[in-house]
CSV table of C-alpha atoms in Angstrom, one decimal:
chain,number,residue,atom,x,y,z
A,1,MET,CA,37.8,67.3,-12.2
A,2,PRO,CA,36.8,70.0,-14.0
A,3,ARG,CA,39.5,72.9,-13.8
A,4,PHE,CA,37.2,75.4,-12.3
A,5,ASN,CA,36.3,73.4,-9.4
A,6,GLU,CA,40.2,72.9,-8.7
A,7,ARG,CA,41.1,76.8,-9.0
A,8,THR,CA,38.2,77.4,-6.8
A,9,LEU,CA,39.1,74.7,-4.0
A,10,SER,CA,42.6,76.6,-4.4
A,11,ALA,CA,41.6,80.0,-3.9
A,12,VAL,CA,39.5,79.1,-0.9
A,13,ALA,CA,43.0,77.3,0.6
A,14,ASP,CA,45.3,80.1,-0.4
A,15,ARG,CA,42.9,82.5,1.4
A,16,SER,CA,42.9,80.6,4.6
A,17,ARG,CA,46.8,80.9,4.4
A,18,ARG,CA,47.0,84.9,4.5
A,19,PRO,CA,47.9,86.8,7.8
A,20,ALA,CA,45.9,87.0,10.6
A,21,PRO,CA,44.4,90.9,11.1
A,22,ALA,CA,46.3,93.2,12.8
A,23,PRO,CA,45.5,93.6,16.6
A,24,SER,CA,43.4,96.9,15.8
A,25,ALA,CA,41.3,95.1,13.4
A,26,PRO,CA,38.1,93.4,14.7
A,27,PRO,CA,38.4,90.1,15.9
A,28,ALA,CA,39.6,87.3,13.7
A,29,ALA,CA,36.4,85.3,11.9
A,30,PRO,CA,36.3,81.5,12.9
A,31,ILE,CA,38.6,79.4,10.9
A,32,PRO,CA,37.0,78.5,7.4
A,33,GLU,CA,36.2,75.2,6.4
A,34,ALA,CA,39.1,75.1,3.7
A,35,ALA,CA,41.8,75.0,7.1
A,36,ALA,CA,41.4,71.5,7.8
A,37,ARG,CA,44.1,69.2,9.2
A,38,PRO,CA,45.1,67.1,6.1
A,39,ARG,CA,47.8,64.7,7.8
A,40,ALA,CA,45.3,64.0,10.8
A,41,THR,CA,42.4,63.6,8.4
A,42,LEU,CA,44.1,61.3,6.1
A,43,ALA,CA,45.3,59.4,9.1
A,44,LEU,CA,42.0,59.1,11.0
A,45,THR,CA,39.9,58.2,7.9
A,46,SER,CA,42.4,55.8,6.8
A,47,ALA,CA,42.4,53.9,10.2
A,48,ALA,CA,38.5,54.1,10.3
A,49,THR,CA,38.6,53.1,6.9
A,50,ALA,CA,40.8,49.9,7.7
A,51,VAL,CA,38.8,48.8,10.7
A,52,ALA,CA,35.7,49.0,8.7
A,53,LEU,CA,37.2,46.3,5.9
A,54,MET,CA,38.6,44.6,9.1
A,55,THR,CA,35.2,43.8,10.3
A,56,TYR,CA,33.9,42.9,6.4
A,57,THR,CA,36.7,40.5,6.2
A,58,ALA,CA,37.2,39.0,9.6
A,59,PRO,CA,34.4,36.2,9.0
A,60,MET,CA,36.3,34.8,5.8
A,61,VAL,CA,38.5,32.5,7.9
A,62,THR,CA,36.1,31.8,10.7
A,63,LEU,CA,33.1,30.8,8.4
A,64,PRO,CA,33.6,27.1,9.6
A,65,ASP,CA,33.6,28.0,13.1
A,66,THR,CA,31.1,31.2,13.1
A,67,ALA,CA,28.9,28.6,11.0
A,68,ALA,CA,29.0,25.5,13.7
A,69,ALA,CA,28.7,28.1,16.7
A,70,LEU,CA,25.4,29.8,15.0
A,71,HIS,CA,24.1,26.3,13.7
A,72,THR,CA,23.9,27.6,10.2
A,73,PRO,CA,23.1,25.5,7.4
A,74,LEU,CA,25.5,25.5,4.1
A,75,SER,CA,22.5,26.8,2.3
A,76,ALA,CA,22.4,30.3,4.6
A,77,GLN,CA,26.4,30.8,4.8
A,78,ALA,CA,26.2,33.1,2.2
A,79,TRP,CA,24.4,35.2,4.5
A,80,LEU,CA,26.8,35.2,6.7
A,81,LEU,CA,29.4,36.9,4.4
A,82,ASN,CA,26.8,39.2,2.7
A,83,GLY,CA,25.5,40.9,5.9
A,84,THR,CA,27.6,43.6,5.8
A,85,PRO,CA,28.0,44.3,1.7
A,86,LEU,CA,24.3,44.1,1.8
A,87,GLY,CA,24.1,47.1,4.0
A,88,LEU,CA,27.3,49.0,2.5
A,89,ALA,CA,25.4,48.8,-1.2
A,90,ALA,CA,21.8,49.5,0.2
A,91,LEU,CA,22.7,52.7,2.1
A,92,LEU,CA,26.3,54.0,0.5
A,93,LEU,CA,24.5,56.2,-2.1
A,94,VAL,CA,22.3,57.6,0.9
A,95,ALA,CA,25.3,58.0,3.1
A,96,GLY,CA,27.0,59.8,0.5
A,97,SER,CA,23.9,62.4,-0.2
A,98,LEU,CA,23.5,62.9,3.6
A,99,ALA,CA,27.6,63.6,3.9
A,100,ASP,CA,27.4,66.5,1.4
A,101,ASP,CA,24.2,67.8,2.8
A,102,TYR,CA,24.4,67.8,6.4
A,103,GLY,CA,28.4,67.5,7.3
A,104,ARG,CA,31.1,64.9,6.0
A,105,ARG,CA,32.3,65.0,9.7
A,106,ARG,CA,29.0,64.3,11.3
A,107,ILE,CA,28.2,61.7,9.1
A,108,PHE,CA,31.8,59.9,9.3
A,109,LEU,CA,31.4,60.2,13.3
A,110,ALA,CA,28.1,58.8,13.4
A,111,GLY,CA,29.1,56.0,11.2
A,112,THR,CA,32.2,55.4,13.3
A,113,LEU,CA,30.5,55.4,16.5
A,114,ALA,CA,27.8,52.8,15.2
A,115,LEU,CA,30.6,50.7,13.8
A,116,GLY,CA,31.6,49.9,17.0
A,117,VAL,CA,28.3,49.4,18.7
A,118,THR,CA,27.1,46.8,16.0
A,119,THR,CA,30.5,44.9,15.8
A,120,ALA,CA,30.2,44.5,19.3
A,121,ALA,CA,26.7,43.5,19.3
A,122,GLY,CA,27.5,40.9,16.5
A,123,ALA,CA,30.0,39.2,18.8
A,124,LEU,CA,26.8,38.5,21.3
A,125,ALA,CA,24.7,36.9,18.5
A,126,THR,CA,23.5,33.4,19.3
A,127,SER,CA,21.5,32.9,16.1
A,128,THR,CA,22.3,32.9,12.4
A,129,TRP,CA,19.8,35.8,11.9
A,130,VAL,CA,20.8,37.7,14.4
A,131,PHE,CA,24.4,37.6,13.3
A,132,THR,CA,22.9,38.6,9.8
A,133,LEU,CA,21.3,41.5,10.9
A,134,ALA,CA,24.1,42.8,13.2
A,135,ARG,CA,26.2,42.3,10.2
A,136,ILE,CA,23.7,44.5,8.2
A,137,ALA,CA,23.5,47.2,10.6
A,138,GLN,CA,27.7,46.9,10.1
A,139,GLY,CA,27.4,47.5,6.3
A,140,ALA,CA,25.4,50.7,7.0
A,141,ALA,CA,27.5,51.6,9.6
A,142,SER,CA,30.3,51.6,7.6
A,143,ALA,CA,28.2,53.3,4.5
A,144,ALA,CA,28.6,56.2,6.5
A,145,LEU,CA,32.1,56.1,7.3
A,146,LEU,CA,33.2,55.2,3.9
A,147,ALA,CA,31.1,57.9,1.8
A,148,SER,CA,32.0,60.5,3.8
A,149,SER,CA,35.7,59.6,4.3
A,150,LEU,CA,36.6,60.4,0.6
A,151,GLY,CA,34.6,63.9,0.8
A,152,LEU,CA,36.6,64.6,3.9
A,153,LEU,CA,39.7,64.0,2.0
A,154,VAL,CA,39.1,66.0,-0.9
A,155,HIS,CA,38.1,68.8,1.6
A,156,ALA,CA,41.4,68.5,3.1
A,157,PHE,CA,43.6,68.3,0.0
A,158,PRO,CA,42.1,70.7,-2.4
A,159,THR,CA,45.0,70.1,-4.9
A,160,ALA,CA,45.2,67.7,-7.7
A,161,ARG,CA,48.7,66.6,-6.4
A,162,GLY,CA,47.5,66.5,-2.7
A,163,ARG,CA,44.4,64.6,-3.7
A,164,LEU,CA,46.1,61.9,-5.5
A,165,HIS,CA,48.5,60.9,-2.4
A,166,ALA,CA,45.5,60.8,-0.1
A,167,THR,CA,43.4,58.8,-2.3
A,168,GLY,CA,46.5,56.7,-2.8
A,169,VAL,CA,47.0,56.1,0.6
A,170,TRP,CA,43.3,55.8,1.8
A,171,GLY,CA,43.1,52.8,-0.7
A,172,ALA,CA,46.1,51.2,0.2
A,173,PHE,CA,44.4,50.9,3.6
A,174,VAL,CA,41.2,49.5,2.0
A,175,SER,CA,43.7,46.6,0.8
A,176,GLY,CA,45.2,46.6,4.3
A,177,GLY,CA,42.2,46.4,6.3
A,178,ILE,CA,41.3,43.2,3.9
A,179,ALA,CA,44.7,41.9,4.7
A,180,VAL,CA,44.5,42.1,8.5
A,181,GLY,CA,40.9,41.0,9.3
A,182,PRO,CA,41.6,37.5,8.8
A,183,LEU,CA,44.5,37.4,10.6
A,184,ILE,CA,43.0,38.9,13.7
A,185,ALA,CA,40.2,36.6,13.6
A,186,GLY,CA,42.3,33.6,12.9
A,187,ALA,CA,44.6,34.3,15.7
A,188,LEU,CA,42.1,35.5,18.6
A,189,PRO,CA,40.3,32.6,20.3
A,190,SER,CA,37.1,33.0,18.7
A,191,PHE,CA,34.9,35.4,16.3
A,192,ARG,CA,33.2,36.6,19.2
A,193,VAL,CA,36.6,37.7,20.7
A,194,ALA,CA,37.6,39.1,17.4
A,195,TYR,CA,34.2,41.3,17.1
A,196,GLY,CA,34.9,42.4,20.4
A,197,VAL,CA,38.3,43.7,19.7
A,198,LEU,CA,37.2,45.6,16.4
A,199,GLY,CA,34.3,46.8,18.1
A,200,VAL,CA,36.5,48.6,20.8
A,201,ALA,CA,38.7,49.9,18.0
A,202,ALA,CA,35.9,51.6,16.5
A,203,LEU,CA,34.8,53.5,19.2
A,204,VAL,CA,38.3,54.5,20.1
A,205,LEU,CA,38.6,56.3,16.5
A,206,ALA,CA,35.1,57.9,17.0
A,207,ALA,CA,36.3,59.5,20.3
A,208,LEU,CA,39.6,60.8,18.8
A,209,GLY,CA,37.4,62.1,15.5
A,210,PRO,CA,35.9,65.5,17.2
A,211,ARG,CA,39.5,66.6,17.9
A,212,VAL,CA,41.0,65.8,14.4
A,213,LEU,CA,38.2,66.3,11.5
A,214,THR,CA,37.0,70.0,10.3
A,215,GLU,CA,33.3,69.8,9.2
A,216,SER,CA,32.5,70.5,5.6
A,217,ARG,CA,29.6,70.3,3.4
A,218,ALA,CA,27.8,71.0,0.0
A,219,PRO,CA,24.4,71.3,0.6
A,220,ARG,CA,21.5,70.6,-2.0
A,221,GLY,CA,18.5,71.6,0.1
A,222,GLY,CA,15.6,68.9,0.5
A,223,ARG,CA,15.0,65.9,1.8
A,224,PRO,CA,17.3,62.6,1.6
A,225,ASP,CA,16.0,60.2,-1.0
A,226,LEU,CA,14.6,57.5,1.4
A,227,ALA,CA,12.2,55.9,-1.3
A,228,GLY,CA,15.1,55.4,-3.5
A,229,ALA,CA,17.3,53.7,-0.4
A,230,VAL,CA,14.4,51.6,0.3
A,231,THR,CA,13.7,50.2,-3.4
A,232,PHE,CA,17.4,49.6,-4.0
A,233,GLY,CA,18.1,47.6,-0.8
A,234,LEU,CA,14.6,45.4,-1.6
A,235,ALA,CA,16.5,44.6,-4.9
A,236,LEU,CA,19.6,43.6,-3.4
A,237,VAL,CA,17.8,41.4,-1.5
A,238,ALA,CA,15.9,39.9,-4.0
A,239,LEU,CA,19.2,39.4,-6.1
A,240,VAL,CA,21.1,38.0,-3.3
A,241,ALA,CA,18.1,35.4,-2.3
A,242,ALA,CA,17.8,34.4,-6.1
A,243,LEU,CA,21.7,33.6,-6.3
A,244,THR,CA,21.5,31.9,-3.1
A,245,LEU,CA,18.4,29.6,-4.0
A,246,GLY,CA,20.2,29.0,-7.5
A,247,ARG,CA,22.7,26.4,-5.5
A,248,ASP,CA,19.3,24.0,-5.4
A,249,GLY,CA,18.9,24.3,-9.5
A,250,TRP,CA,18.6,27.7,-11.4
A,251,LEU,CA,15.4,26.8,-13.6
A,252,ARG,CA,13.1,26.9,-10.7
A,253,ALA,CA,10.3,29.0,-9.3
A,254,ALA,CA,11.8,29.7,-6.2
A,255,VAL,CA,14.7,31.3,-7.9
A,256,ALA,CA,12.8,33.1,-10.7
A,257,TRP,CA,10.2,34.7,-8.6
A,258,PRO,CA,13.0,36.9,-6.5
A,259,ALA,CA,14.9,37.3,-9.9
A,260,ALA,CA,11.8,38.9,-11.3
A,261,ALA,CA,11.5,41.0,-8.0
A,262,THR,CA,15.1,42.4,-8.6
A,263,VAL,CA,14.1,43.3,-11.9
A,264,VAL,CA,10.8,45.2,-11.0
A,265,LEU,CA,12.3,47.0,-7.9
A,266,LEU,CA,15.4,48.2,-9.9
A,267,GLY,CA,12.9,49.8,-12.4
A,268,ALA,CA,11.1,51.6,-10.0
A,269,PHE,CA,14.5,52.6,-8.6
A,270,VAL,CA,15.0,54.3,-11.7
A,271,LEU,CA,11.3,55.7,-11.7
A,272,VAL,CA,12.0,57.2,-7.8
A,273,GLU,CA,15.5,58.3,-9.1
A,274,ARG,CA,14.2,60.3,-12.2
A,275,ARG,CA,11.3,62.1,-10.1
A,276,THR,CA,13.0,62.8,-6.8
A,277,ALA,CA,14.2,66.5,-6.1
A,278,LYS,CA,17.3,65.3,-4.1
A,279,PRO,CA,17.9,61.2,-5.9
A,280,MET,CA,20.5,59.4,-4.1
A,281,ILE,CA,22.4,59.3,-7.5
A,282,ASP,CA,22.2,61.4,-10.5
A,283,LEU,CA,21.6,59.4,-13.3
A,284,ALA,CA,22.9,61.8,-15.8
A,285,LEU,CA,26.1,61.1,-14.4
A,286,PHE,CA,26.1,58.0,-16.5
A,287,ARG,CA,26.9,60.0,-19.5
A,288,SER,CA,30.2,60.6,-18.4
A,289,PRO,CA,32.9,58.3,-19.8
A,290,ARG,CA,34.9,58.3,-16.3
A,291,PHE,CA,31.9,57.7,-14.4
A,292,LEU,CA,30.8,54.4,-16.4
A,293,ALA,CA,34.4,53.8,-15.9
A,294,SER,CA,34.4,53.9,-12.2
A,295,SER,CA,30.8,52.1,-11.9
A,296,ALA,CA,31.9,49.2,-14.1
A,297,GLY,CA,35.0,48.7,-12.1
A,298,GLY,CA,33.8,49.0,-8.5
A,299,LEU,CA,31.1,46.1,-10.0
A,300,PHE,CA,33.5,43.4,-11.6
A,301,THR,CA,35.8,44.0,-8.8
A,302,GLY,CA,33.1,42.9,-6.3
A,303,LEU,CA,31.8,40.3,-8.6
A,304,ALA,CA,35.2,38.7,-9.8
A,305,VAL,CA,37.9,39.5,-7.2
A,306,ILE,CA,35.7,40.1,-4.0
A,307,GLY,CA,33.4,37.0,-4.6
A,308,LEU,CA,36.1,34.6,-5.3
A,309,PHE,CA,38.4,35.7,-2.5
A,310,SER,CA,35.7,36.0,-0.1
A,311,PHE,CA,34.9,32.2,0.0
A,312,LEU,CA,38.3,31.0,-1.1
A,313,PRO,CA,39.6,30.9,2.8
A,314,THR,CA,36.8,28.3,3.4
A,315,LEU,CA,37.7,26.4,0.7
A,316,LEU,CA,40.8,25.9,1.9
A,317,GLN,CA,39.9,24.7,5.0
A,318,GLN,CA,37.2,22.6,3.8
A,319,SER,CA,39.4,20.8,1.3
A,320,LEU,CA,43.0,21.1,2.4
A,321,GLY,CA,42.3,20.8,6.1
A,322,MET,CA,44.0,23.9,7.0
A,323,SER,CA,43.4,25.8,10.5
A,324,ALA,CA,42.2,29.2,10.4
A,325,MET,CA,45.4,30.9,11.2
A,326,ASN,CA,47.1,29.3,8.5
A,327,THR,CA,44.8,30.0,5.9
A,328,ALA,CA,44.6,33.5,7.0
A,329,TRP,CA,48.9,33.5,6.3
A,330,LEU,CA,48.4,32.2,3.3
A,331,PHE,CA,45.5,34.6,2.1
A,332,LEU,CA,48.3,37.6,3.5
A,333,LEU,CA,50.2,37.0,0.5
A,334,TRP,CA,47.1,38.1,-2.0
A,335,SER,CA,45.9,41.0,0.7
A,336,GLY,CA,49.2,41.6,1.8
A,337,LEU,CA,50.8,42.3,-1.8
A,338,SER,CA,47.4,44.1,-2.7
A,339,PHE,CA,48.1,46.4,0.1
A,340,ALA,CA,51.8,47.3,-1.0
A,341,VAL,CA,50.9,47.6,-4.5
A,342,ALA,CA,47.9,50.2,-3.8
A,343,LEU,CA,50.1,52.1,-1.2
A,344,GLN,CA,52.9,52.3,-4.2
A,345,ALA,CA,50.4,52.5,-7.3
A,346,LYS,CA,50.5,56.5,-6.7
A,347,ARG,CA,53.8,56.4,-8.5
A,348,LEU,CA,52.0,55.9,-11.9
A,349,ALA,CA,49.9,59.1,-12.1
A,350,GLY,CA,50.9,61.0,-15.0
A,351,ARG,CA,51.9,57.5,-16.7
A,352,VAL,CA,49.4,55.3,-16.3
A,353,PRO,CA,45.9,56.5,-16.1
A,354,PRO,CA,43.4,55.0,-13.5
A,355,ARG,CA,41.2,53.8,-15.9
A,356,HIS,CA,43.9,51.7,-17.7
A,357,GLN,CA,45.0,50.8,-14.4
A,358,LEU,CA,41.6,49.0,-14.1
A,359,VAL,CA,42.1,47.2,-17.0
A,360,ILE,CA,45.4,46.1,-16.1
A,361,GLY,CA,44.4,44.9,-12.4
A,362,PHE,CA,41.4,43.1,-14.3
A,363,VAL,CA,43.9,41.2,-16.7
A,364,LEU,CA,46.0,40.3,-14.0
A,365,HIS,CA,43.2,38.6,-11.7
A,366,THR,CA,42.0,36.6,-15.1
A,367,VAL,CA,45.6,35.2,-15.3
A,368,ALA,CA,45.9,35.0,-11.6
A,369,VAL,CA,42.6,32.7,-11.5
A,370,VAL,CA,43.5,30.6,-14.5
A,371,THR,CA,47.1,29.7,-12.8
A,372,MET,CA,45.1,28.4,-9.8
A,373,LEU,CA,42.8,26.0,-11.2
A,374,GLY,CA,43.1,22.2,-10.0
A,375,ALA,CA,45.0,23.6,-7.2
A,376,LEU,CA,42.3,22.4,-4.7
A,377,GLY,CA,42.1,19.2,-6.2
A,378,SER,CA,45.7,18.5,-6.3
A,379,GLY,CA,46.0,18.5,-2.5
A,380,SER,CA,48.7,21.5,-2.6
A,381,TRP,CA,48.5,24.8,-1.2
A,382,GLU,CA,52.0,25.6,-3.2
A,383,ARG,CA,50.0,25.5,-6.5
A,384,LEU,CA,48.1,28.2,-5.7
A,385,LEU,CA,51.2,30.5,-4.7
A,386,PRO,CA,51.8,32.2,-8.5
A,387,GLY,CA,48.1,33.0,-8.4
A,388,LEU,CA,47.6,34.6,-4.9
A,389,LEU,CA,50.7,36.9,-5.9
A,390,LEU,CA,49.5,38.0,-9.2
A,391,GLY,CA,46.0,38.2,-8.0
A,392,GLY,CA,47.7,40.5,-5.0
A,393,VAL,CA,49.1,42.8,-7.7
A,394,GLY,CA,45.8,43.4,-9.8
A,395,SER,CA,43.8,43.8,-6.4
A,396,GLY,CA,46.3,46.3,-5.5
A,397,LEU,CA,45.9,48.5,-8.8
A,398,LEU,CA,41.9,48.2,-8.6
A,399,ASN,CA,42.1,49.5,-5.1
A,400,ALA,CA,44.2,52.3,-6.0
A,401,ALA,CA,42.1,53.1,-9.0
A,402,LEU,CA,38.9,53.1,-7.9
A,403,PRO,CA,39.0,55.9,-5.3
A,404,LEU,CA,40.5,58.5,-7.5
A,405,LEU,CA,38.7,57.8,-10.2
A,406,ALA,CA,35.3,58.0,-8.1
A,407,VAL,CA,36.3,61.5,-6.8
A,408,GLU,CA,37.5,62.7,-10.4
A,409,SER,CA,34.5,61.0,-12.1
A,410,VAL,CA,32.2,64.0,-10.5
A,411,PRO,CA,32.3,67.5,-9.4
A,412,ALA,CA,34.2,68.5,-6.5
A,413,ALA,CA,31.1,69.4,-4.6
A,414,ARG,CA,29.6,65.9,-5.3
A,415,ALA,CA,32.9,64.0,-4.0
A,416,ALA,CA,31.0,62.1,-1.5
A,417,MET,CA,28.0,60.7,-4.1
A,418,GLY,CA,30.8,60.0,-6.4
A,419,SER,CA,32.6,57.8,-3.6
A,420,GLY,CA,29.3,56.4,-2.4
A,421,ALA,CA,28.3,55.6,-6.1
A,422,GLN,CA,31.4,53.8,-6.7
A,423,GLN,CA,31.7,51.8,-3.8
A,424,THR,CA,27.8,50.8,-3.9
A,425,PHE,CA,28.5,49.1,-7.5
A,426,ARG,CA,31.7,47.7,-5.8
A,427,TYR,CA,29.4,46.0,-2.7
A,428,VAL,CA,26.5,45.4,-5.1
A,429,GLY,CA,29.0,43.1,-6.9
A,430,SER,CA,30.4,41.4,-4.0
A,431,CYS,CA,26.9,40.5,-2.8
A,432,ALA,CA,26.1,39.2,-5.8
A,433,GLY,CA,29.8,37.1,-6.3
A,434,VAL,CA,29.6,36.0,-2.7
A,435,ALA,CA,26.4,34.2,-3.4
A,436,LEU,CA,27.3,33.0,-6.8
A,437,THR,CA,30.7,31.6,-5.6
A,438,ILE,CA,28.8,29.5,-3.0
A,439,ALA,CA,26.1,28.6,-5.2
A,440,LEU,CA,28.3,27.7,-7.9
A,441,VAL,CA,30.8,25.5,-5.4
A,442,THR,CA,28.0,23.9,-3.9
A,443,SER,CA,25.8,22.9,-7.1
A,444,SER,CA,28.4,21.8,-9.5
A,445,GLY,CA,27.2,17.8,-8.4
A,446,GLY,CA,31.2,16.9,-7.5
A,447,SER,CA,33.6,17.3,-5.1
A,448,LEU,CA,34.4,21.1,-3.4
A,449,ALA,CA,37.7,21.2,-5.5
A,450,HIS,CA,35.6,20.7,-9.0
A,451,GLY,CA,32.8,23.2,-7.9
A,452,ALA,CA,36.2,25.8,-7.0
A,453,ASN,CA,37.2,25.2,-10.5
A,454,VAL,CA,33.7,26.2,-11.9
A,455,ALA,CA,33.7,29.3,-9.7
A,456,MET,CA,37.1,30.4,-10.7
A,457,VAL,CA,36.5,29.8,-14.5
A,458,VAL,CA,33.3,32.3,-13.8
A,459,SER,CA,35.5,34.9,-11.7
A,460,ALA,CA,38.0,34.9,-15.1
A,461,GLY,CA,35.1,35.5,-17.2
A,462,LEU,CA,33.9,38.2,-15.2
A,463,ALA,CA,37.1,39.9,-14.3
A,464,GLY,CA,37.8,39.7,-18.5
A,465,THR,CA,34.3,41.3,-19.0
A,466,GLY,CA,35.3,43.8,-16.5
A,467,ALA,CA,38.5,44.6,-18.3
A,468,LEU,CA,36.6,44.8,-21.3
A,469,LEU,CA,34.3,47.4,-20.1
A,470,SER,CA,36.6,49.3,-18.3
A,471,GLY,CA,38.3,49.6,-21.6
A,472,MET,CA,35.6,50.7,-23.8
A,473,ALA,CA,34.3,53.4,-21.2
A,474,SER,CA,38.2,55.2,-20.8
A,475,ARG,CA,37.8,56.0,-24.7
């Protein structure tokens, strides 16, 4: 982050700590925006982020039961997982812009409240499309929550050292939410009960927010970039549709049309961003090596890591006959270790830059996936253990480095945009990765174990590409 911004924020923080005026002086002015409550802000934003990620990962271990309850065919199961990342990816950039312009606390509270309502609505769904729409709405609410939370943290922790600590804790709670979500879903009687519990948790956090958070903003004026949001969202829907339909054959008109629509809509999105006075994302940011590293890291984390591990629990249940709860405990080896590593990765600051942590994280995932090849075909879950452990370390490094790199890659006034951009690429990759993984597993022409091997090889290749691009962008 430029030195000018750090000195400016530090000066504001110093002024907020000066003694109050003498009694004879005029009444004191309202508490300035810099006088945030750092610890309380960190606790609340991290807790809400964890709940958002729990709703994101809850269906991972309950997908077979959810699909059976909603009568979802195999060809449409990708939508059950992709609803939330679809909403996230489509609206994160708009949410980041709205947070900067109209108040980060306001957008955070609105998103947390909406997450509670939409998650409860998902518990009442009776069909695939109603459930998918509820999941998309959860993603939209999570977008408001996630994009504004890092902006709130940058405001509450104006120094580089404080920001390092805060983003490290926040990144660890991302991993923690991913770890706990499947455990809650597996332990409760049904996915409906799990969604009800998570919905109540989000509503409780929304009620606590007004007492804890201090408002901050960095207004630019103008109107939100709704045209950009629409074109980008439609492009993402077309991409997921193309990858989902690919399971029945890639060289078909049914796949070519949505693929072509994706390209056209992305082109339209770029034109909209060039011409609007207040774009979702400033395209000039792509000239920054740090921003490129952050974007590539987010995209390939979604494609390679989240895409594979989102569907792996379902594969364990279908190929090894494991229960949802046992699958959740096994999955905890990966996600729990990811949480622990992300929480401790802040100790690497000053010795290993965030961009280099990305490279190491991708390399570890590549090695982990290679060690898991053939595990499902052997019928032994023990064969997965080394890969889950290595992959957990790699995922933890990725989750710790990405949020810090996101806020460092843009000026302080655009912190929410930087956060939203990195997470947008992450969930774009997640949508595409989940759809691609399911398509590869179910269209390989052999058993699920053979299809899983194909998906793992592709995941390893994507992670290697992510390591290469992150390394090149960091030079």
